[in-house]
Amino acid sequence: MKEELKIRVVKGPDGVEFEVEPLRDYYCEAAPTVMPGAYIKIVEDMFNWARSESIWILGFGTGCGAIEMRPLMTPRFDAYRYGVQWRPTPRQANLFVISGYLSTKTLKRAIRAYEQMQSPKYVIGLGSCTINGGMYWDSYNTIKRLDDYLPVDLYIAGCMPRPEALLAGFMDMKKLIRAGRGEGANLYAENFEWYKANQKRVIHDWDMPDYNW
Amino acid sequence: MQFDWMKIPYSLLTLFIVVNYGFLLGALIQKMGARAGRRYGIPIWQNYVDMLKNYSMRSSITHGAMFYLGPVFRLSGGVGLLLFVPTIYGSYMFSNLSFAGDLILALYFVFFGTLGMALGAGESGHPHAAIGITRGLSQVSTAELPFALAVFSVALQYQTLSVTDIVAAQQGGMMNWTLFTNPLAVAAAMLAFLGTMMRPPFDVVVAPQEIPIGPPTEYHSSYLAMMQTNRAIFPIAKIVIYMNLFFGGADSWPVFFFKVFLIYLWSAFVGVVFPRFRVEQSIRWFLIWAVPLGILSIVLV
Ligand code: SF4
C-alpha cells in the first residue's frame, strides 16, 4: 500500500493528536445502490429521450482505438451534430468509451473513473480487444473480457473500427437508452460483489476504497 | 417609495424570455464557432436537452454546504443582475426592479456570481478547481477594472447612477449613444467584456484538457444544470448593461434581440480568431491596453 494511504498520527493546529486512516476517513465507504427511474413512465421516457439526445462522453483513451475518436470532433465526421459531446471530467460524463485493450494498470483508473460518473451511465467497448482480448488474447498484461469488470452496454467490433462505425454505435446506443435498456449502473450495483471480485483478481495492488464516490 | 406588486410577474416574464433567448443564442454562437471551423455544429435546441438531461440524472453527491450554495449564488448573481436593470427602455412592463443608483448594485452583481462559484468550487476540494478559481478570480478582477473605470466615466458624463437615466440621456438618434459621445469608455469596456465572457482568448480558466474544465470540474447533475441555466442568463444580463450604458438601450424586444446578438457576436468573433492567452498574459494585456483607456476616458470627461 502507498505511503500516503497508511494509518498515521497527525497533530492538529490546536495541539491535539489524532489518528488518521486515509482510506476510511477521506473516502465514503457506502456501496452503490440500485436507483430506480422516475415513477411515472411518461416522465422516465422523456428523461430517456433527453439522455439519448445528449450523450456526454468521457474522453479517456486506453488503447489504440482512442485515435478513432478524435476524427469525430473534426469537420469530416462531426459527432456534435448528433448531440454527442466530450466532457473532460467523469463527474459530468454519461458515456464511457473504453477504446481498445485495457492493461490491468489502466483498468484500475478506468474503474475509478467509471465509479465517479453519475448514474445512469453507459459503457461502450470499442474494438475486438474489449470483447475477447483481440490480438492481445494471450497477453499477460491486459484484461480479456471487459464485461467481467464493467457493465458494457454495447460493443463496436473491429480492429480498429472506423469512425463511421463509432457513429453507428452511438446511434445504436441512443436506441438502447431510449428503450430504457441503458441500466448498466444498476446492473453494476446489483452485482457489485461479483464485479469487485473479478476486479480484485487482476488488480493486485488494490489501494483504493471499494467504491469511489 | 411605493412598491408596485405588479412588477413581480412582469419581471418573471422578462426572466423567462431572457432564459430562452440565452439558450438559443448560446447554441447559435456555438454553431457559428463550429461553422468557422467548418463543422456543422450542435443542433440549436441542444442546450435545452442537455439541461433536461442533467436535471434527470439519478444520483448526485455533495461536498458540503458551500458546494450546494455555489451554483445558487451564481444563479442569483445572474438573475439579480438581470432584474435590477431595465431591460426595455420606456416600457413599464419590462423595466423590472430598477431604481436610482442601481448602477453600483449591478456592478456588484457582476462579481457576485464569480465569488459564489469560487467558494463552492473551493469546497469541492478538487485541485483543478482550485487552480481554475485562482486563474478565474485574477483574470476577472483585472477585466473588471477597465469596466468599472468605464462605468464611472459614463456616470460622470451623465451625472447620474441610475441606468434608466443614462438610457434616457442617449435617446434621439444614434449620435447620442455613449459609443459616440464617449468612445474611449466604450472601448475600454468592450475590451473588458472579452475578459468576462470566458471565450478565447481569455478562456484559460476553464481549459478543458489542461485542468479538466477548472472550477466546475466536480459539478454534475442538477448542480450543473443550474449553472447551465445561469450560463444562459448571465451573459445576456451583462450585455443588457452594456447595451443600456453604451449603445442606447432598447425600446422594444426586436431591437433588444438584435443589439444583444451583435454585442455577443463581438466576443464570439474575437474568440474564433485569436488563440488562448495564459493568465499572466491576459492580465498584462488588460493592464496595458484596457486600463489606460478607461483612465483616459475618465480624465477626458
Ligand atoms: S481492437 Fe485492435 S485497434 Fe483496437 S485496441 Fe485492440 S489491437 Fe488496438
Short mmCIF file of C-alpha atoms and ligand atoms in Angstrom, two decimals:
data_model
loop_
_atom_site.label_atom_id
_atom_site.label_comp_id
_atom_site.label_asym_id
_atom_site.label_seq_id
_atom_site.Cartn_x
_atom_site.Cartn_y
_atom_site.Cartn_z
CA MET A 1 0.00 0.00 0.00
CA LYS A 2 1.16 3.50 -0.75
CA GLU A 3 2.76 5.57 1.96
CA GLU A 4 0.08 8.28 1.98
CA LEU A 5 -2.70 5.72 2.48
CA LYS A 6 -1.26 4.19 5.66
CA ILE A 7 -2.71 4.92 9.07
CA ARG A 8 -0.82 7.77 10.68
CA VAL A 9 -0.96 10.08 13.66
CA VAL A 10 -1.50 13.77 12.92
CA LYS A 11 -1.17 16.75 15.20
CA GLY A 12 -3.92 19.27 14.80
CA PRO A 13 -3.44 23.04 14.93
CA ASP A 14 -4.80 23.04 18.49
CA GLY A 15 -2.14 20.58 19.64
CA VAL A 16 -4.40 17.53 19.90
CA GLU A 17 -3.02 14.37 18.35
CA PHE A 18 -5.36 12.08 16.48
CA GLU A 19 -5.17 9.12 14.19
CA VAL A 20 -5.99 9.38 10.50
CA GLU A 21 -6.89 6.37 8.41
CA PRO A 22 -6.97 7.83 4.91
CA LEU A 23 -8.98 5.08 3.23
CA ARG A 24 -11.78 5.30 5.77
CA ASP A 25 -11.64 8.97 6.67
CA TYR A 26 -11.15 10.55 3.27
CA TYR A 27 -13.49 8.36 1.27
CA CYS A 28 -17.09 7.31 1.59
CA GLU A 29 -17.45 3.62 2.24
CA ALA A 30 -21.04 3.11 1.17
CA ALA A 31 -21.65 0.65 -1.64
CA PRO A 32 -23.64 1.77 -4.68
CA THR A 33 -27.38 1.20 -4.58
CA VAL A 34 -29.89 0.45 -7.29
CA MET A 35 -31.56 3.69 -8.33
CA PRO A 36 -34.99 3.32 -9.86
CA GLY A 37 -36.14 5.63 -12.60
CA ALA A 38 -38.91 8.16 -12.29
CA TYR A 39 -42.15 6.66 -11.01
CA ILE A 40 -44.31 7.80 -13.88
CA LYS A 41 -43.49 6.06 -17.11
CA ILE A 42 -44.00 9.01 -19.40
CA VAL A 43 -41.59 11.12 -17.35
CA GLU A 44 -38.97 8.41 -17.44
CA ASP A 45 -39.47 8.10 -21.18
CA MET A 46 -38.93 11.80 -21.60
CA PHE A 47 -35.80 11.64 -19.46
CA ASN A 48 -34.52 8.74 -21.51
CA TRP A 49 -35.10 10.72 -24.65
CA ALA A 50 -33.10 13.62 -23.20
CA ARG A 51 -30.33 11.28 -22.12
CA SER A 52 -30.14 9.73 -25.54
CA GLU A 53 -30.03 13.09 -27.29
CA SER A 54 -27.35 14.48 -25.03
CA ILE A 55 -24.60 11.93 -24.75
CA TRP A 56 -21.55 13.28 -22.97
CA ILE A 57 -18.50 11.14 -23.46
CA LEU A 58 -15.66 10.79 -21.04
CA GLY A 59 -12.64 11.27 -23.25
CA PHE A 60 -10.34 8.64 -21.81
CA GLY A 61 -8.24 6.81 -24.40
CA THR A 62 -7.00 3.46 -23.22
CA GLY A 63 -5.87 1.54 -26.29
CA CYS A 64 -5.10 2.19 -29.94
CA GLY A 65 -8.81 2.62 -30.69
CA ALA A 66 -8.72 6.01 -28.96
CA ILE A 67 -7.28 7.50 -32.10
CA GLU A 68 -10.54 6.82 -33.90
CA MET A 69 -12.45 9.05 -31.53
CA ARG A 70 -10.58 12.22 -32.44
CA PRO A 71 -11.79 12.43 -36.05
CA LEU A 72 -15.30 12.52 -34.67
CA MET A 73 -14.65 16.01 -33.35
CA THR A 74 -13.33 17.25 -36.70
CA PRO A 75 -15.26 18.65 -39.65
CA ARG A 76 -15.24 15.39 -41.52
CA PHE A 77 -17.35 13.38 -39.07
CA ASP A 78 -18.50 15.98 -36.54
CA ALA A 79 -20.38 13.98 -33.92
CA TYR A 80 -21.58 17.17 -32.23
CA ARG A 81 -24.48 17.45 -34.65
CA TYR A 82 -25.92 14.26 -33.11
CA GLY A 83 -25.82 15.62 -29.61
CA VAL A 84 -22.62 13.76 -28.79
CA GLN A 85 -20.13 15.87 -26.86
CA TRP A 86 -16.93 15.29 -24.95
CA ARG A 87 -16.60 16.19 -21.31
CA PRO A 88 -13.22 16.36 -19.62
CA THR A 89 -14.35 15.15 -16.21
CA PRO A 90 -16.05 11.88 -15.22
CA ARG A 91 -18.47 13.74 -12.99
CA GLN A 92 -20.23 15.28 -15.96
CA ALA A 93 -19.97 12.41 -18.43
CA ASN A 94 -22.58 9.73 -19.10
CA LEU A 95 -20.85 7.51 -21.59
CA PHE A 96 -17.54 5.83 -21.03
CA VAL A 97 -15.91 4.63 -24.22
CA ILE A 98 -13.28 2.00 -23.46
CA SER A 99 -11.27 2.39 -26.61
CA GLY A 100 -9.46 -0.88 -27.08
CA TYR A 101 -7.29 -3.03 -24.88
CA LEU A 102 -7.10 -2.29 -21.18
CA SER A 103 -3.94 -3.14 -19.36
CA THR A 104 -4.55 -4.09 -15.75
CA LYS A 105 -2.86 -0.87 -14.72
CA THR A 106 -5.28 1.19 -16.78
CA LEU A 107 -8.19 -0.93 -15.60
CA LYS A 108 -7.70 0.47 -12.14
CA ARG A 109 -8.02 4.01 -13.43
CA ALA A 110 -10.93 3.06 -15.64
CA ILE A 111 -12.78 1.65 -12.63
CA ARG A 112 -12.17 4.78 -10.62
CA ALA A 113 -13.36 6.96 -13.46
CA TYR A 114 -16.41 4.80 -14.05
CA GLU A 115 -17.41 4.88 -10.42
CA GLN A 116 -17.14 8.64 -10.28
CA MET A 117 -19.63 9.06 -13.08
CA GLN A 118 -23.21 9.75 -12.06
CA SER A 119 -25.95 7.30 -12.78
CA PRO A 120 -27.38 6.49 -15.28
CA LYS A 121 -24.11 5.81 -17.07
CA TYR A 122 -23.21 3.72 -20.04
CA VAL A 123 -20.14 1.88 -21.28
CA ILE A 124 -19.20 1.21 -24.87
CA GLY A 125 -16.47 -1.30 -25.66
CA LEU A 126 -14.63 -0.23 -28.77
CA GLY A 127 -12.69 -2.80 -30.78
CA SER A 128 -12.20 -6.55 -30.56
CA CYS A 129 -9.84 -6.22 -27.64
CA THR A 130 -12.71 -5.35 -25.33
CA ILE A 131 -14.75 -8.34 -26.48
CA ASN A 132 -12.33 -11.23 -26.17
CA GLY A 133 -8.86 -9.80 -25.92
CA GLY A 134 -8.42 -9.40 -29.66
CA MET A 135 -4.84 -9.68 -30.77
CA TYR A 136 -3.78 -9.48 -27.14
CA TRP A 137 -5.69 -12.64 -26.29
CA ASP A 138 -2.61 -14.26 -24.74
CA SER A 139 -1.06 -11.19 -23.16
CA TYR A 140 -0.11 -11.40 -19.52
CA ASN A 141 -0.89 -7.77 -19.02
CA THR A 142 -4.32 -6.96 -20.43
CA ILE A 143 -7.81 -8.00 -19.49
CA LYS A 144 -9.70 -10.14 -21.96
CA ARG A 145 -13.40 -9.58 -21.43
CA LEU A 146 -14.32 -6.05 -20.45
CA ASP A 147 -17.79 -7.23 -19.46
CA ASP A 148 -16.33 -9.06 -16.47
CA TYR A 149 -15.14 -5.81 -14.93
CA LEU A 150 -17.56 -3.11 -16.00
CA PRO A 151 -21.15 -3.47 -17.26
CA VAL A 152 -20.84 -2.96 -21.01
CA ASP A 153 -23.91 -1.74 -22.88
CA LEU A 154 -22.64 -2.02 -26.40
CA TYR A 155 -19.66 -3.34 -28.34
CA ILE A 156 -18.35 -1.90 -31.54
CA ALA A 157 -16.43 -4.69 -33.23
CA GLY A 158 -13.43 -4.28 -35.49
CA CYS A 159 -9.69 -3.83 -35.25
CA MET A 160 -9.80 -0.96 -35.38
CA PRO A 161 -13.34 0.23 -36.16
CA ARG A 162 -13.67 3.23 -38.46
CA PRO A 163 -15.12 6.49 -37.12
CA GLU A 164 -18.26 5.72 -39.11
CA ALA A 165 -18.63 2.53 -37.09
CA LEU A 166 -18.37 4.62 -33.93
CA LEU A 167 -21.06 6.96 -35.16
CA ALA A 168 -23.28 3.99 -35.96
CA GLY A 169 -22.51 2.68 -32.49
CA PHE A 170 -23.64 5.97 -30.93
CA MET A 171 -26.86 5.77 -32.89
CA ASP A 172 -27.47 2.24 -31.57
CA MET A 173 -26.63 3.44 -28.10
CA LYS A 174 -29.30 6.10 -28.44
CA LYS A 175 -31.85 3.45 -29.35
CA LEU A 176 -30.86 1.39 -26.33
CA ILE A 177 -31.19 4.35 -23.99
CA ARG A 178 -34.50 5.40 -25.46
CA ALA A 179 -35.83 1.86 -25.00
CA GLY A 180 -34.88 2.12 -21.33
CA ARG A 181 -32.25 -0.56 -21.60
CA GLY A 182 -29.24 1.51 -20.58
CA GLU A 183 -29.32 0.36 -16.97
CA GLY A 184 -25.64 -0.53 -16.61
CA ALA A 185 -25.25 1.46 -13.41
CA ASN A 186 -27.97 -0.57 -11.69
CA LEU A 187 -26.54 -3.81 -13.03
CA TYR A 188 -23.24 -2.81 -11.51
CA ALA A 189 -24.86 -2.05 -8.18
CA GLU A 190 -26.81 -5.33 -8.17
CA ASN A 191 -23.81 -7.49 -8.96
CA PHE A 192 -21.36 -5.35 -7.07
CA GLU A 193 -19.66 -8.23 -5.25
CA TRP A 194 -19.14 -10.18 -8.44
CA TYR A 195 -17.61 -7.22 -10.27
CA LYS A 196 -15.37 -6.37 -7.32
CA ALA A 197 -14.17 -9.99 -7.03
CA ASN A 198 -13.30 -10.02 -10.72
CA GLN A 199 -11.53 -6.68 -10.50
CA LYS A 200 -9.52 -7.65 -7.45
CA ARG A 201 -8.46 -10.87 -9.11
CA VAL A 202 -6.45 -8.97 -11.71
CA ILE A 203 -5.53 -5.83 -9.81
CA HIS A 204 -3.01 -6.93 -7.22
CA ASP A 205 -2.03 -3.61 -5.70
CA TRP A 206 -5.55 -2.62 -4.67
CA ASP A 207 -5.05 0.60 -2.75
CA MET A 208 -8.30 2.44 -3.14
CA PRO A 209 -11.68 2.27 -1.48
CA ASP A 210 -14.11 -0.33 -2.79
CA TYR A 211 -16.30 2.26 -4.38
CA ASN A 212 -15.03 5.66 -5.47
CA TRP A 213 -17.88 8.07 -4.99
CA MET B 1 -41.37 54.70 -2.24
CA GLN B 2 -44.45 52.74 -3.12
CA PHE B 3 -43.65 49.20 -4.15
CA ASP B 4 -45.58 48.03 -7.15
CA TRP B 5 -46.52 44.36 -6.77
CA MET B 6 -47.42 44.03 -10.41
CA LYS B 7 -43.73 44.32 -11.18
CA ILE B 8 -43.02 40.84 -9.88
CA PRO B 9 -44.89 38.82 -12.53
CA TYR B 10 -43.61 41.21 -15.18
CA SER B 11 -40.04 40.64 -14.05
CA LEU B 12 -40.60 36.91 -14.14
CA LEU B 13 -41.81 37.27 -17.69
CA THR B 14 -38.62 39.13 -18.57
CA LEU B 15 -36.63 36.37 -16.93
CA PHE B 16 -38.47 33.73 -18.92
CA ILE B 17 -37.86 35.48 -22.22
CA VAL B 18 -34.21 36.05 -21.42
CA VAL B 19 -33.59 32.44 -20.36
CA ASN B 20 -34.96 31.11 -23.62
CA TYR B 21 -33.19 33.72 -25.67
CA GLY B 22 -29.98 32.92 -23.81
CA PHE B 23 -30.24 29.21 -24.53
CA LEU B 24 -30.89 29.74 -28.21
CA LEU B 25 -28.31 32.47 -28.59
CA GLY B 26 -25.67 30.38 -26.79
CA ALA B 27 -26.28 27.49 -29.16
CA LEU B 28 -26.31 29.81 -32.15
CA ILE B 29 -22.98 31.33 -31.22
CA GLN B 30 -21.52 27.87 -30.64
CA LYS B 31 -22.81 26.88 -34.05
CA MET B 32 -21.13 29.90 -35.58
CA GLY B 33 -17.88 28.92 -33.91
CA ALA B 34 -18.30 25.44 -35.36
CA ARG B 35 -19.01 26.82 -38.82
CA ALA B 36 -15.87 28.91 -38.58
CA GLY B 37 -14.08 25.60 -38.02
CA ARG B 38 -16.02 24.09 -40.92
CA ARG B 39 -18.10 21.86 -38.70
CA TYR B 40 -21.85 21.63 -38.77
CA GLY B 41 -22.16 22.27 -35.04
CA ILE B 42 -24.69 21.32 -32.40
CA PRO B 43 -28.44 21.44 -33.02
CA ILE B 44 -29.94 24.75 -31.95
CA TRP B 45 -32.04 23.12 -29.18
CA GLN B 46 -29.10 21.15 -27.76
CA ASN B 47 -28.82 23.32 -24.65
CA TYR B 48 -32.38 22.53 -23.61
CA VAL B 49 -31.78 18.80 -24.00
CA ASP B 50 -28.52 18.99 -22.08
CA MET B 51 -30.21 20.79 -19.26
CA LEU B 52 -33.12 18.35 -19.12
CA LYS B 53 -30.64 15.50 -19.15
CA ASN B 54 -28.71 16.97 -16.27
CA TYR B 55 -31.84 17.51 -14.23
CA SER B 56 -32.80 13.89 -14.89
CA MET B 57 -29.61 12.34 -13.53
CA ARG B 58 -30.49 9.93 -10.78
CA SER B 59 -27.54 10.34 -8.48
CA SER B 60 -25.69 13.35 -7.25
CA ILE B 61 -23.17 13.69 -4.49
CA THR B 62 -22.23 16.65 -2.40
CA HIS B 63 -19.08 18.00 -0.84
CA GLY B 64 -20.70 20.17 1.81
CA ALA B 65 -22.96 23.17 2.25
CA MET B 66 -20.91 25.62 0.19
CA PHE B 67 -20.93 23.12 -2.65
CA TYR B 68 -24.70 23.43 -2.74
CA LEU B 69 -24.63 27.18 -2.44
CA GLY B 70 -22.07 27.77 -5.20
CA PRO B 71 -24.48 27.29 -8.12
CA VAL B 72 -27.24 29.03 -6.15
CA PHE B 73 -25.06 32.11 -5.68
CA ARG B 74 -24.10 32.03 -9.28
CA LEU B 75 -27.66 31.81 -10.45
CA SER B 76 -28.79 34.56 -8.11
CA GLY B 77 -25.93 36.69 -9.42
CA GLY B 78 -27.26 36.30 -12.94
CA VAL B 79 -30.91 36.74 -12.04
CA GLY B 80 -30.16 39.67 -9.75
CA LEU B 81 -28.15 41.40 -12.43
CA LEU B 82 -30.99 41.00 -14.86
CA LEU B 83 -33.73 42.10 -12.53
CA PHE B 84 -32.14 45.30 -11.32
CA VAL B 85 -31.55 46.89 -14.68
CA PRO B 86 -34.32 47.96 -17.03
CA THR B 87 -34.47 45.54 -19.95
CA ILE B 88 -36.64 47.56 -22.29
CA TYR B 89 -36.40 51.32 -22.07
CA GLY B 90 -39.63 53.19 -21.59
CA SER B 91 -41.70 50.08 -21.05
CA TYR B 92 -43.44 49.81 -17.72
CA MET B 93 -43.76 46.04 -18.14
CA PHE B 94 -40.09 45.33 -18.62
CA SER B 95 -38.41 47.98 -16.53
CA ASN B 96 -38.04 45.34 -13.78
CA LEU B 97 -36.99 46.44 -10.32
CA SER B 98 -34.65 49.20 -11.38
CA PHE B 99 -34.23 52.22 -9.12
CA ALA B 100 -32.00 55.29 -8.87
CA GLY B 101 -28.43 54.20 -8.07
CA ASP B 102 -28.84 50.69 -9.43
CA LEU B 103 -25.60 51.02 -11.36
CA ILE B 104 -23.49 50.30 -8.29
CA LEU B 105 -25.64 47.31 -7.43
CA ALA B 106 -25.28 45.98 -10.95
CA LEU B 107 -21.50 46.29 -10.73
CA TYR B 108 -21.65 44.27 -7.55
CA PHE B 109 -23.81 41.58 -9.07
CA VAL B 110 -21.42 41.13 -11.97
CA PHE B 111 -18.85 39.96 -9.47
CA PHE B 112 -21.17 38.18 -7.08
CA GLY B 113 -21.60 35.01 -9.11
CA THR B 114 -17.88 34.60 -9.57
CA LEU B 115 -17.31 34.84 -5.85
CA GLY B 116 -20.05 32.34 -5.07
CA MET B 117 -18.60 29.98 -7.60
CA ALA B 118 -15.17 30.36 -6.05
CA LEU B 119 -16.49 29.40 -2.63
CA GLY B 120 -18.49 26.45 -3.94
CA ALA B 121 -15.81 25.06 -6.16
CA GLY B 122 -13.25 25.55 -3.40
CA GLU B 123 -15.30 23.31 -1.17
CA SER B 124 -15.29 20.55 -3.77
CA GLY B 125 -11.67 20.06 -2.77
CA HIS B 126 -10.50 19.28 -6.26
CA PRO B 127 -7.05 20.70 -7.01
CA HIS B 128 -8.02 21.54 -10.57
CA ALA B 129 -10.98 23.52 -9.29
CA ALA B 130 -8.65 25.49 -7.04
CA ILE B 131 -6.32 26.26 -9.94
CA GLY B 132 -9.26 27.32 -12.07
CA ILE B 133 -10.51 29.63 -9.35
CA THR B 134 -7.20 31.38 -8.83
CA ARG B 135 -6.99 31.94 -12.54
CA GLY B 136 -10.61 33.00 -12.80
CA LEU B 137 -10.51 35.46 -9.93
CA SER B 138 -7.30 37.12 -11.01
CA GLN B 139 -8.43 37.40 -14.60
CA VAL B 140 -11.94 38.59 -13.87
CA SER B 141 -10.63 41.14 -11.36
CA THR B 142 -8.32 42.73 -13.88
CA ALA B 143 -11.00 42.59 -16.53
CA GLU B 144 -13.44 44.27 -14.17
CA LEU B 145 -11.04 47.14 -13.66
CA PRO B 146 -11.41 48.80 -17.07
CA PHE B 147 -15.14 48.08 -16.97
CA ALA B 148 -15.50 49.80 -13.62
CA LEU B 149 -13.47 52.76 -14.91
CA ALA B 150 -15.68 52.98 -17.97
CA VAL B 151 -18.80 52.84 -15.83
CA PHE B 152 -17.55 55.67 -13.63
CA SER B 153 -16.67 57.67 -16.67
CA VAL B 154 -20.19 57.22 -18.01
CA ALA B 155 -21.70 58.03 -14.62
CA LEU B 156 -19.65 61.23 -14.51
CA GLN B 157 -20.60 62.11 -18.04
CA TYR B 158 -24.33 61.86 -17.36
CA GLN B 159 -24.09 62.89 -13.70
CA THR B 160 -26.27 60.01 -12.52
CA LEU B 161 -26.02 56.49 -11.13
CA SER B 162 -29.36 55.34 -12.49
CA VAL B 163 -29.27 53.11 -15.53
CA THR B 164 -32.69 54.36 -16.63
CA ASP B 165 -31.50 57.97 -16.67
CA ILE B 166 -28.39 57.01 -18.60
CA VAL B 167 -30.51 55.31 -21.23
CA ALA B 168 -32.84 58.26 -21.32
CA ALA B 169 -29.92 60.61 -21.98
CA GLN B 170 -28.95 58.56 -25.02
CA GLN B 171 -32.27 58.67 -26.80
CA GLY B 172 -32.90 60.55 -30.01
CA GLY B 173 -30.62 59.19 -32.67
CA MET B 174 -27.51 57.11 -32.87
CA MET B 175 -25.19 60.07 -32.39
CA ASN B 176 -26.39 60.40 -28.80
CA TRP B 177 -25.13 56.95 -27.85
CA THR B 178 -22.25 56.76 -25.45
CA LEU B 179 -20.46 54.91 -28.20
CA PHE B 180 -20.08 58.25 -29.98
CA THR B 181 -20.19 60.69 -27.08
CA ASN B 182 -17.58 58.83 -25.03
CA PRO B 183 -15.81 56.37 -27.33
CA LEU B 184 -12.84 55.77 -25.03
CA ALA B 185 -15.01 54.45 -22.20
CA VAL B 186 -16.82 52.17 -24.62
CA ALA B 187 -13.56 50.86 -26.00
CA ALA B 188 -12.25 50.09 -22.51
CA ALA B 189 -15.49 48.40 -21.56
CA MET B 190 -15.63 46.33 -24.71
CA LEU B 191 -12.12 45.06 -24.08
CA ALA B 192 -13.15 44.19 -20.53
CA PHE B 193 -16.19 42.46 -21.97
CA LEU B 194 -13.98 39.96 -23.73
CA GLY B 195 -12.33 39.04 -20.47
CA THR B 196 -15.51 38.17 -18.62
CA MET B 197 -17.20 36.13 -21.33
CA MET B 198 -15.00 33.05 -20.83
CA ARG B 199 -14.35 32.70 -24.51
CA PRO B 200 -10.99 32.56 -26.22
CA PRO B 201 -8.54 34.23 -25.93
CA PHE B 202 -9.48 34.53 -22.25
CA ASP B 203 -10.79 31.04 -21.51
CA VAL B 204 -7.76 29.55 -19.83
CA VAL B 205 -9.88 29.48 -16.67
CA VAL B 206 -11.92 26.56 -17.96
CA ALA B 207 -9.22 24.88 -20.05
CA PRO B 208 -10.88 21.50 -20.61
CA GLN B 209 -7.83 19.39 -21.30
CA GLU B 210 -5.32 21.03 -19.04
CA ILE B 211 -7.31 21.43 -15.82
CA PRO B 212 -10.45 19.44 -16.64
CA ILE B 213 -12.80 22.39 -17.08
CA GLY B 214 -11.48 24.20 -13.99
CA PRO B 215 -13.89 25.43 -11.30
CA PRO B 216 -16.93 23.31 -12.22
CA THR B 217 -14.91 20.13 -12.52
CA GLU B 218 -16.74 18.48 -9.61
CA TYR B 219 -20.17 19.78 -10.51
CA HIS B 220 -22.65 17.39 -12.04
CA SER B 221 -26.34 16.54 -12.33
CA SER B 222 -28.67 19.25 -11.14
CA TYR B 223 -25.85 21.46 -9.86
CA LEU B 224 -24.50 21.58 -13.36
CA ALA B 225 -27.95 22.13 -14.83
CA MET B 226 -28.35 25.12 -12.57
CA MET B 227 -25.05 26.51 -13.72
CA GLN B 228 -26.10 25.96 -17.31
CA THR B 229 -29.23 27.97 -16.69
CA ASN B 230 -27.02 30.71 -15.35
CA ARG B 231 -24.82 30.45 -18.40
CA ALA B 232 -27.86 31.36 -20.42
CA ILE B 233 -28.93 34.27 -18.21
CA PHE B 234 -25.68 35.84 -17.12
CA PRO B 235 -24.14 36.82 -20.48
CA ILE B 236 -27.44 38.29 -21.60
CA ALA B 237 -27.81 40.20 -18.34
CA LYS B 238 -24.32 41.55 -18.71
CA ILE B 239 -24.94 42.50 -22.30
CA VAL B 240 -28.11 44.30 -21.23
CA ILE B 241 -25.98 46.51 -19.01
CA TYR B 242 -23.58 47.18 -21.84
CA MET B 243 -26.42 47.89 -24.18
CA ASN B 244 -28.01 50.30 -21.72
CA LEU B 245 -24.83 52.10 -20.85
CA PHE B 246 -23.15 52.37 -24.20
CA PHE B 247 -25.46 51.53 -27.06
CA GLY B 248 -28.58 53.47 -26.34
CA GLY B 249 -30.62 50.72 -24.73
CA ALA B 250 -33.52 49.08 -26.49
CA ASP B 251 -37.11 50.25 -26.66
CA SER B 252 -38.66 47.04 -27.96
CA TRP B 253 -37.89 43.33 -27.92
CA PRO B 254 -36.74 43.06 -31.57
CA VAL B 255 -34.25 45.87 -31.04
CA PHE B 256 -33.19 44.20 -27.82
CA PHE B 257 -32.61 40.82 -29.50
CA PHE B 258 -30.70 42.43 -32.32
CA LYS B 259 -28.40 44.55 -30.17
CA VAL B 260 -27.70 41.74 -27.71
CA PHE B 261 -26.88 39.45 -30.60
CA LEU B 262 -24.44 41.93 -32.08
CA ILE B 263 -22.67 42.56 -28.78
CA TYR B 264 -22.44 38.82 -28.13
CA LEU B 265 -21.10 38.34 -31.62
CA TRP B 266 -18.23 40.66 -30.83
CA SER B 267 -16.84 38.24 -28.25
CA ALA B 268 -17.51 35.23 -30.47
CA PHE B 269 -15.80 36.95 -33.37
CA VAL B 270 -12.68 37.68 -31.35
CA GLY B 271 -12.91 34.16 -29.95
CA VAL B 272 -12.65 32.30 -33.22
CA VAL B 273 -9.83 34.48 -34.47
CA PHE B 274 -7.41 34.56 -31.56
CA PRO B 275 -5.75 31.71 -29.67
CA ARG B 276 -5.76 31.42 -25.92
CA PHE B 277 -3.83 33.69 -23.57
CA ARG B 278 -2.18 32.41 -20.44
CA VAL B 279 -3.34 34.08 -17.25
CA GLU B 280 -0.37 36.35 -16.73
CA GLN B 281 -0.51 37.34 -20.38
CA SER B 282 -4.15 38.23 -20.20
CA ILE B 283 -3.69 40.21 -17.00
CA ARG B 284 -0.86 42.13 -18.56
CA TRP B 285 -2.95 42.68 -21.65
CA PHE B 286 -5.78 44.18 -19.64
CA LEU B 287 -3.48 46.36 -17.60
CA ILE B 288 -1.60 47.64 -20.63
CA TRP B 289 -4.37 48.10 -23.17
CA ALA B 290 -7.69 48.39 -21.40
CA VAL B 291 -6.98 50.17 -18.11
CA PRO B 292 -5.22 53.24 -19.63
CA LEU B 293 -8.17 53.65 -21.97
CA GLY B 294 -10.50 53.64 -19.01
CA ILE B 295 -8.42 56.16 -17.08
CA LEU B 296 -8.12 58.37 -20.15
CA SER B 297 -11.88 58.33 -20.61
CA ILE B 298 -12.40 59.49 -17.02
CA VAL B 299 -9.81 62.20 -17.39
CA LEU B 300 -11.36 63.48 -20.60
CA VAL B 301 -14.83 63.57 -19.10
S1 SF4 C 1 -9.07 -3.97 -31.20
FE1 SF4 C 1 -7.26 -3.70 -32.46
S2 SF4 C 1 -7.12 -1.49 -32.75
FE2 SF4 C 1 -8.48 -1.84 -31.02
S3 SF4 C 1 -7.16 -1.76 -29.22
FE3 SF4 C 1 -7.29 -3.90 -29.85
S4 SF4 C 1 -5.50 -4.20 -31.15
FE4 SF4 C 1 -5.84 -2.00 -30.99
#
